Amino acid sequence: MTSKSEAPARTRPPTSDVVGTAILAAVGAFALVMGFGYGFLEEGGKVGPGFLPVVTGGFILVASLAEITRMYLTHGQRGGSLMDFTEDIEEEANAAIGQTADPETEGSSESTQQRDTFGRTASPRNRAIVKVFGILLAALLVMPWLGLLLSLTAMVLTVVLWVERKPLLPSVLMAAGALAGAYLIFVQALGVPLPQGALGLI
Amino acid sequence: MLENLQIGIETAITPHNLLWCFAGVLLGTIIGMLPGLGSATGVAILLPLTLGMEPVTALIMLAGIYYGSQYGASISSILISTPGDSSSVVLTLDGYQMARNGRAGAALAISAISSFVAAVVSLIGLMALAAPVADFALRFGPPENLAIILLGLATIVSFAGENMLRGIIMAAAGLLISMVGVASGFATARFTFGSVNLLSGLGFIAILIGVFAIGEVLHQIHRGGEKPIKATFRDLLITKSELRRSVAPALRGTGLGFGLGTLPGAGATLASFMSYGVERSFGKFKKQVGKGAVEGVAAPEASNNAAANASFIPTLALGIPGSGTTAILLGAFVIFGIQPGPLLFEQQPELVWGLLVSFFVGNLILLVLNLPLAPVFAQILRVPYSYLYPIILLMSLVGAFAIGNTSFALWVVFGAGILGYFMKRFDFPAAPMVLGLVLGPLLEKYLVQTSALGQGNLLILFHGPISATFTIAAIVAFVGPPVAGLIRRRVRAGKEIRETAKV
């Protein structure tokens, strides 16, 4: 974090951040163009169905481009905020989060310190997110065959066994418990007709 | 007022409503404690469970989750230096320091008592102010309503944090998402790309479940989970000196939190930071703040609870949510066929006053639960997150289906989950997006009506005194912070140049 009294170093902002903001700018531009197509104004200069898409699209486009410029020009320096002193506190508090000063780990090796409570280091952590998104997508894709509850239970089991590498028995018991809980709450208590898929089991 | 209060008491203290109020605050406390599951996520995930209830019972339970999570979030901040909710981030400073100094129990007690005091004071304020504000708002026409929505959006963008531009982008993105489907007041389908599923829009709750539940859970995996509790409860009793020192900061925090909470969009997080800042800059024990001082716990705790309650004033009286979570609650009102706003107090007194009285009951339950049972709740923090988050994913998806009753809602949750994850990862604030999403249809409705009233001239906003005041306030809230920031940077740069020249 950059101290306010220091001159901010103009370093390159993370590419992913720039790309993400550029995508938002593109979304804004798209909304702007589409908005004109819907009709910006109606007869008598009244607001048309495209008015709000044009205005909001314009805001997104301009603010995203300004944000990208800010990232390059004032990287590490903050600005445009209402309350300076609350930001100092926020920075301190954010820095304090998770700083539990555990004596068991304080003197340990660097590699141990980098492991989180899932037992992962940074790289497997990123892979875990991709895996979870992939499993989620797969569960939604098999839902027309397995039904909602079974496909999501399979998702839970896969996440616990494959991503989290937990032992088989507790994982199966946990997935079965989740299935039973969801069935009792949504199907039995609330009477929600959940899709049963081609299998038609539950 | 007294008659309404009596109606409220009769509604709130039925065994059925008391039971669900208890369930709400208990679930809220647990959810608030779990890292990555704040009040917004809790309300969004558990909203489907209330579908079979009476509207008043459902709203009592959902509101209980909201303020219950404020208490729960403090427990994890104090014990593991990890906030369950953004409004408790500041407690990781003095709260955790107190815990490390062997005063974990005292920190938890001060936190619970301050929260309760703030809740009672702010609820009296809420009851006193909400009805007159609603009465006043009955005079509002489309220009006034449009102006106040613009003020709400401008406020939340101003308070979005260190980068206002990201707040603007997110508020506009929320508005844009709300425009998918057939435009209100027109027959034009927008951004549907020929899909029948998109004609009725993207589903507000599905998006929120995606952004908050899926996005937050995955971000938690990215952050790497939390360390286990190391603080011990060597001293569960609060000393007289600690209690005495907490009174003034708690009252100051309550006042500040209540004032900020009444502004649409300001919220509890900002209130907690500001009240902490006040104690550190002006408090009697300002030098001790940051090193485990009771003032650093009492003030922000009181402040965030007061703000949470005060945010119901714009939500109930104007139909404009005061925070991200009240925006979700507003969505819940709509699901139950209730339109919050000035007419709500006239048309549904049992619901409004029952809800308000339930806040008192809920906070009392929380005090009773939290004082002796905080160490018991803390055990929940030991449940491995590896087992917990897949269940959260399952419940979120089934819940989204239950509300939308269509498989398409699940795809919306998935897409919104990806969006929510990247928003968290790259620090794009969620609250402006939620407000944009909720206010989008209302904004467009009043915009079209105002435009028709002014025969195409939107400057009609400046014709009436009320709409002109709100519009000017919105412009000031929107333009003021960047201008102030620019001036501050210039002054700072000038100072640095002068100091360099001296050296």
PDB file of N, CA, C and O in Angstrom, chain A residues 70-103:
ATOM      1  N   ARG A  70      -6.650   6.332 -15.202  1.00  0.00           N
ATOM      2  CA  ARG A  70      -6.218   6.524 -13.810  1.00  0.00           C
ATOM      3  C   ARG A  70      -5.237   5.433 -13.377  1.00  0.00           C
ATOM      4  O   ARG A  70      -4.250   5.697 -12.720  1.00  0.00           O
ATOM      5  N   MET A  71      -5.536   4.188 -13.821  1.00  0.00           N
ATOM      6  CA  MET A  71      -4.665   3.070 -13.431  1.00  0.00           C
ATOM      7  C   MET A  71      -3.246   3.289 -13.930  1.00  0.00           C
ATOM      8  O   MET A  71      -2.281   2.982 -13.252  1.00  0.00           O
ATOM      9  N   TYR A  72      -3.125   3.829 -15.145  1.00  0.00           N
ATOM     10  CA  TYR A  72      -1.789   4.041 -15.709  1.00  0.00           C
ATOM     11  C   TYR A  72      -1.113   5.292 -15.151  1.00  0.00           C
ATOM     12  O   TYR A  72       0.074   5.297 -14.876  1.00  0.00           O
ATOM     13  N   LEU A  73      -1.918   6.349 -14.990  1.00  0.00           N
ATOM     14  CA  LEU A  73      -1.308   7.624 -14.593  1.00  0.00           C
ATOM     15  C   LEU A  73      -1.055   7.735 -13.100  1.00  0.00           C
ATOM     16  O   LEU A  73      -0.072   8.319 -12.673  1.00  0.00           O
ATOM     17  N   THR A  74      -1.990   7.233 -12.313  1.00  0.00           N
ATOM     18  CA  THR A  74      -1.859   7.425 -10.863  1.00  0.00           C
ATOM     19  C   THR A  74      -1.863   6.100 -10.143  1.00  0.00           C
ATOM     20  O   THR A  74      -2.458   5.982  -9.089  1.00  0.00           O
ATOM     21  N   HIS A  75      -1.223   5.100 -10.705  1.00  0.00           N
ATOM     22  CA  HIS A  75      -1.256   3.788 -10.065  1.00  0.00           C
ATOM     23  C   HIS A  75      -0.626   3.862  -8.684  1.00  0.00           C
ATOM     24  O   HIS A  75       0.463   4.369  -8.495  1.00  0.00           O
ATOM     25  N   GLY A  76      -1.363   3.337  -7.722  1.00  0.00           N
ATOM     26  CA  GLY A  76      -0.860   3.385  -6.345  1.00  0.00           C
ATOM     27  C   GLY A  76      -1.315   4.617  -5.608  1.00  0.00           C
ATOM     28  O   GLY A  76      -1.178   4.712  -4.404  1.00  0.00           O
ATOM     29  N   GLN A  77      -1.912   5.585  -6.333  1.00  0.00           N
ATOM     30  CA  GLN A  77      -2.381   6.787  -5.642  1.00  0.00           C
ATOM     31  C   GLN A  77      -3.900   6.791  -5.648  1.00  0.00           C
ATOM     32  O   GLN A  77      -4.519   6.432  -6.641  1.00  0.00           O
ATOM     33  N   ARG A  78      -4.468   7.182  -4.547  1.00  0.00           N
ATOM     34  CA  ARG A  78      -5.910   7.178  -4.475  1.00  0.00           C
ATOM     35  C   ARG A  78      -6.454   8.542  -4.831  1.00  0.00           C
ATOM     36  O   ARG A  78      -5.754   9.535  -4.803  1.00  0.00           O
ATOM     37  N   GLY A  79      -7.727   8.590  -5.131  1.00  0.00           N
ATOM     38  CA  GLY A  79      -8.312   9.886  -5.459  1.00  0.00           C
ATOM     39  C   GLY A  79      -9.801   9.807  -5.613  1.00  0.00           C
ATOM     40  O   GLY A  79     -10.370   8.757  -5.821  1.00  0.00           O
ATOM     41  N   GLY A  80     -10.444  10.976  -5.562  1.00  0.00           N
ATOM     42  CA  GLY A  80     -11.870  11.026  -5.776  1.00  0.00           C
ATOM     43  C   GLY A  80     -12.689  10.451  -4.652  1.00  0.00           C
ATOM     44  O   GLY A  80     -13.811  10.020  -4.848  1.00  0.00           O
ATOM     45  N   SER A  81     -12.137  10.425  -3.470  1.00  0.00           N
ATOM     46  CA  SER A  81     -12.891   9.832  -2.381  1.00  0.00           C
ATOM     47  C   SER A  81     -13.388  10.909  -1.443  1.00  0.00           C
ATOM     48  O   SER A  81     -12.822  11.986  -1.337  1.00  0.00           O
ATOM     49  N   LEU A  82     -14.490  10.571  -0.747  1.00  0.00           N
ATOM     50  CA  LEU A  82     -15.122  11.578   0.085  1.00  0.00           C
ATOM     51  C   LEU A  82     -14.378  11.820   1.385  1.00  0.00           C
ATOM     52  O   LEU A  82     -14.179  12.941   1.795  1.00  0.00           O
ATOM     53  N   MET A  83     -13.981  10.774   2.055  1.00  0.00           N
ATOM     54  CA  MET A  83     -13.405  10.904   3.387  1.00  0.00           C
ATOM     55  C   MET A  83     -12.021  10.279   3.432  1.00  0.00           C
ATOM     56  O   MET A  83     -11.891   9.066   3.420  1.00  0.00           O
ATOM     57  N   ASP A  84     -11.033  11.141   3.475  1.00  0.00           N
ATOM     58  CA  ASP A  84      -9.663  10.643   3.481  1.00  0.00           C
ATOM     59  C   ASP A  84      -9.365   9.794   4.710  1.00  0.00           C
ATOM     60  O   ASP A  84      -8.782   8.734   4.619  1.00  0.00           O
ATOM     61  N   PHE A  85      -9.799  10.281   5.871  1.00  0.00           N
ATOM     62  CA  PHE A  85      -9.344   9.623   7.096  1.00  0.00           C
ATOM     63  C   PHE A  85      -9.983   8.259   7.303  1.00  0.00           C
ATOM     64  O   PHE A  85      -9.406   7.386   7.911  1.00  0.00           O
ATOM     65  N   THR A  86     -11.171   8.061   6.743  1.00  0.00           N
ATOM     66  CA  THR A  86     -11.767   6.729   6.874  1.00  0.00           C
ATOM     67  C   THR A  86     -10.984   5.734   6.025  1.00  0.00           C
ATOM     68  O   THR A  86     -10.929   4.559   6.337  1.00  0.00           O
ATOM     69  N   GLU A  87     -10.394   6.235   4.943  1.00  0.00           N
ATOM     70  CA  GLU A  87      -9.612   5.333   4.082  1.00  0.00           C
ATOM     71  C   GLU A  87      -8.350   4.853   4.774  1.00  0.00           C
ATOM     72  O   GLU A  87      -7.928   3.719   4.593  1.00  0.00           O
ATOM     73  N   ASP A  88      -7.743   5.750   5.562  1.00  0.00           N
ATOM     74  CA  ASP A  88      -6.550   5.335   6.315  1.00  0.00           C
ATOM     75  C   ASP A  88      -6.913   4.185   7.247  1.00  0.00           C
ATOM     76  O   ASP A  88      -6.207   3.190   7.340  1.00  0.00           O
ATOM     77  N   ILE A  89      -8.067   4.342   7.925  1.00  0.00           N
ATOM     78  CA  ILE A  89      -8.511   3.310   8.864  1.00  0.00           C
ATOM     79  C   ILE A  89      -8.820   2.031   8.104  1.00  0.00           C
ATOM     80  O   ILE A  89      -8.454   0.936   8.529  1.00  0.00           O
ATOM     81  N   GLU A  90      -9.483   2.180   6.965  1.00  0.00           N
ATOM     82  CA  GLU A  90      -9.838   1.010   6.165  1.00  0.00           C
ATOM     83  C   GLU A  90      -8.580   0.248   5.747  1.00  0.00           C
ATOM     84  O   GLU A  90      -8.532  -0.975   5.813  1.00  0.00           O
ATOM     85  N   GLU A  91      -7.558   1.004   5.355  1.00  0.00           N
ATOM     86  CA  GLU A  91      -6.293   0.367   4.956  1.00  0.00           C
ATOM     87  C   GLU A  91      -5.690  -0.412   6.120  1.00  0.00           C
ATOM     88  O   GLU A  91      -5.259  -1.542   5.979  1.00  0.00           O
ATOM     89  N   GLU A  92      -5.673   0.248   7.284  1.00  0.00           N
ATOM     90  CA  GLU A  92      -5.106  -0.406   8.476  1.00  0.00           C
ATOM     91  C   GLU A  92      -5.872  -1.675   8.807  1.00  0.00           C
ATOM     92  O   GLU A  92      -5.281  -2.720   9.080  1.00  0.00           O
ATOM     93  N   ALA A  93      -7.214  -1.547   8.790  1.00  0.00           N
ATOM     94  CA  ALA A  93      -8.048  -2.695   9.162  1.00  0.00           C
ATOM     95  C   ALA A  93      -7.876  -3.823   8.153  1.00  0.00           C
ATOM     96  O   ALA A  93      -7.752  -4.988   8.528  1.00  0.00           O
ATOM     97  N   ASN A  94      -7.835  -3.469   6.867  1.00  0.00           N
ATOM     98  CA  ASN A  94      -7.647  -4.513   5.859  1.00  0.00           C
ATOM     99  C   ASN A  94      -6.307  -5.207   6.018  1.00  0.00           C
ATOM    100  O   ASN A  94      -6.182  -6.408   5.799  1.00  0.00           O
ATOM    101  N   ALA A  95      -5.301  -4.419   6.426  1.00  0.00           N
ATOM    102  CA  ALA A  95      -3.985  -5.019   6.643  1.00  0.00           C
ATOM    103  C   ALA A  95      -4.000  -5.936   7.861  1.00  0.00           C
ATOM    104  O   ALA A  95      -3.269  -6.917   7.925  1.00  0.00           O
ATOM    105  N   ALA A  96      -4.877  -5.598   8.824  1.00  0.00           N
ATOM    106  CA  ALA A  96      -4.928  -6.390  10.068  1.00  0.00           C
ATOM    107  C   ALA A  96      -5.701  -7.693   9.891  1.00  0.00           C
ATOM    108  O   ALA A  96      -5.543  -8.610  10.680  1.00  0.00           O
ATOM    109  N   ILE A  97      -6.541  -7.758   8.849  1.00  0.00           N
ATOM    110  CA  ILE A  97      -7.386  -8.948   8.672  1.00  0.00           C
ATOM    111  C   ILE A  97      -6.525 -10.195   8.534  1.00  0.00           C
ATOM    112  O   ILE A  97      -5.599 -10.244   7.722  1.00  0.00           O
ATOM    113  N   GLY A  98      -6.844 -11.173   9.329  1.00  0.00           N
ATOM    114  CA  GLY A  98      -6.133 -12.459   9.255  1.00  0.00           C
ATOM    115  C   GLY A  98      -4.764 -12.442   9.910  1.00  0.00           C
ATOM    116  O   GLY A  98      -4.102 -13.471   9.983  1.00  0.00           O
ATOM    117  N   GLN A  99      -4.323 -11.286  10.429  1.00  0.00           N
ATOM    118  CA  GLN A  99      -3.016 -11.217  11.095  1.00  0.00           C
ATOM    119  C   GLN A  99      -3.148 -11.735  12.520  1.00  0.00           C
ATOM    120  O   GLN A  99      -3.185 -10.972  13.476  1.00  0.00           O
ATOM    121  N   THR A 100      -3.275 -13.039  12.644  1.00  0.00           N
ATOM    122  CA  THR A 100      -3.546 -13.584  13.965  1.00  0.00           C
ATOM    123  C   THR A 100      -2.287 -13.838  14.783  1.00  0.00           C
ATOM    124  O   THR A 100      -2.360 -14.292  15.906  1.00  0.00           O
ATOM    125  N   ALA A 101      -1.122 -13.539  14.187  1.00  0.00           N
ATOM    126  CA  ALA A 101       0.149 -13.654  14.910  1.00  0.00           C
ATOM    127  C   ALA A 101       0.282 -14.979  15.639  1.00  0.00           C
ATOM    128  O   ALA A 101       0.575 -15.045  16.813  1.00  0.00           O
ATOM    129  N   ASP A 102      -0.007 -16.007  14.902  1.00  0.00           N
ATOM    130  CA  ASP A 102       0.035 -17.347  15.487  1.00  0.00           C
ATOM    131  C   ASP A 102       1.478 -17.747  15.785  1.00  0.00           C
ATOM    132  O   ASP A 102       2.297 -17.836  14.882  1.00  0.00           O
ATOM    133  N   PRO A 103       1.803 -17.955  17.054  1.00  0.00           N
ATOM    134  CA  PRO A 103       3.188 -18.249  17.387  1.00  0.00           C
ATOM    135  C   PRO A 103       3.693 -19.536  16.746  1.00  0.00           C
ATOM    136  O   PRO A 103       4.875 -19.686  16.512  1.00  0.00           O
TER     137      PRO A 103
END
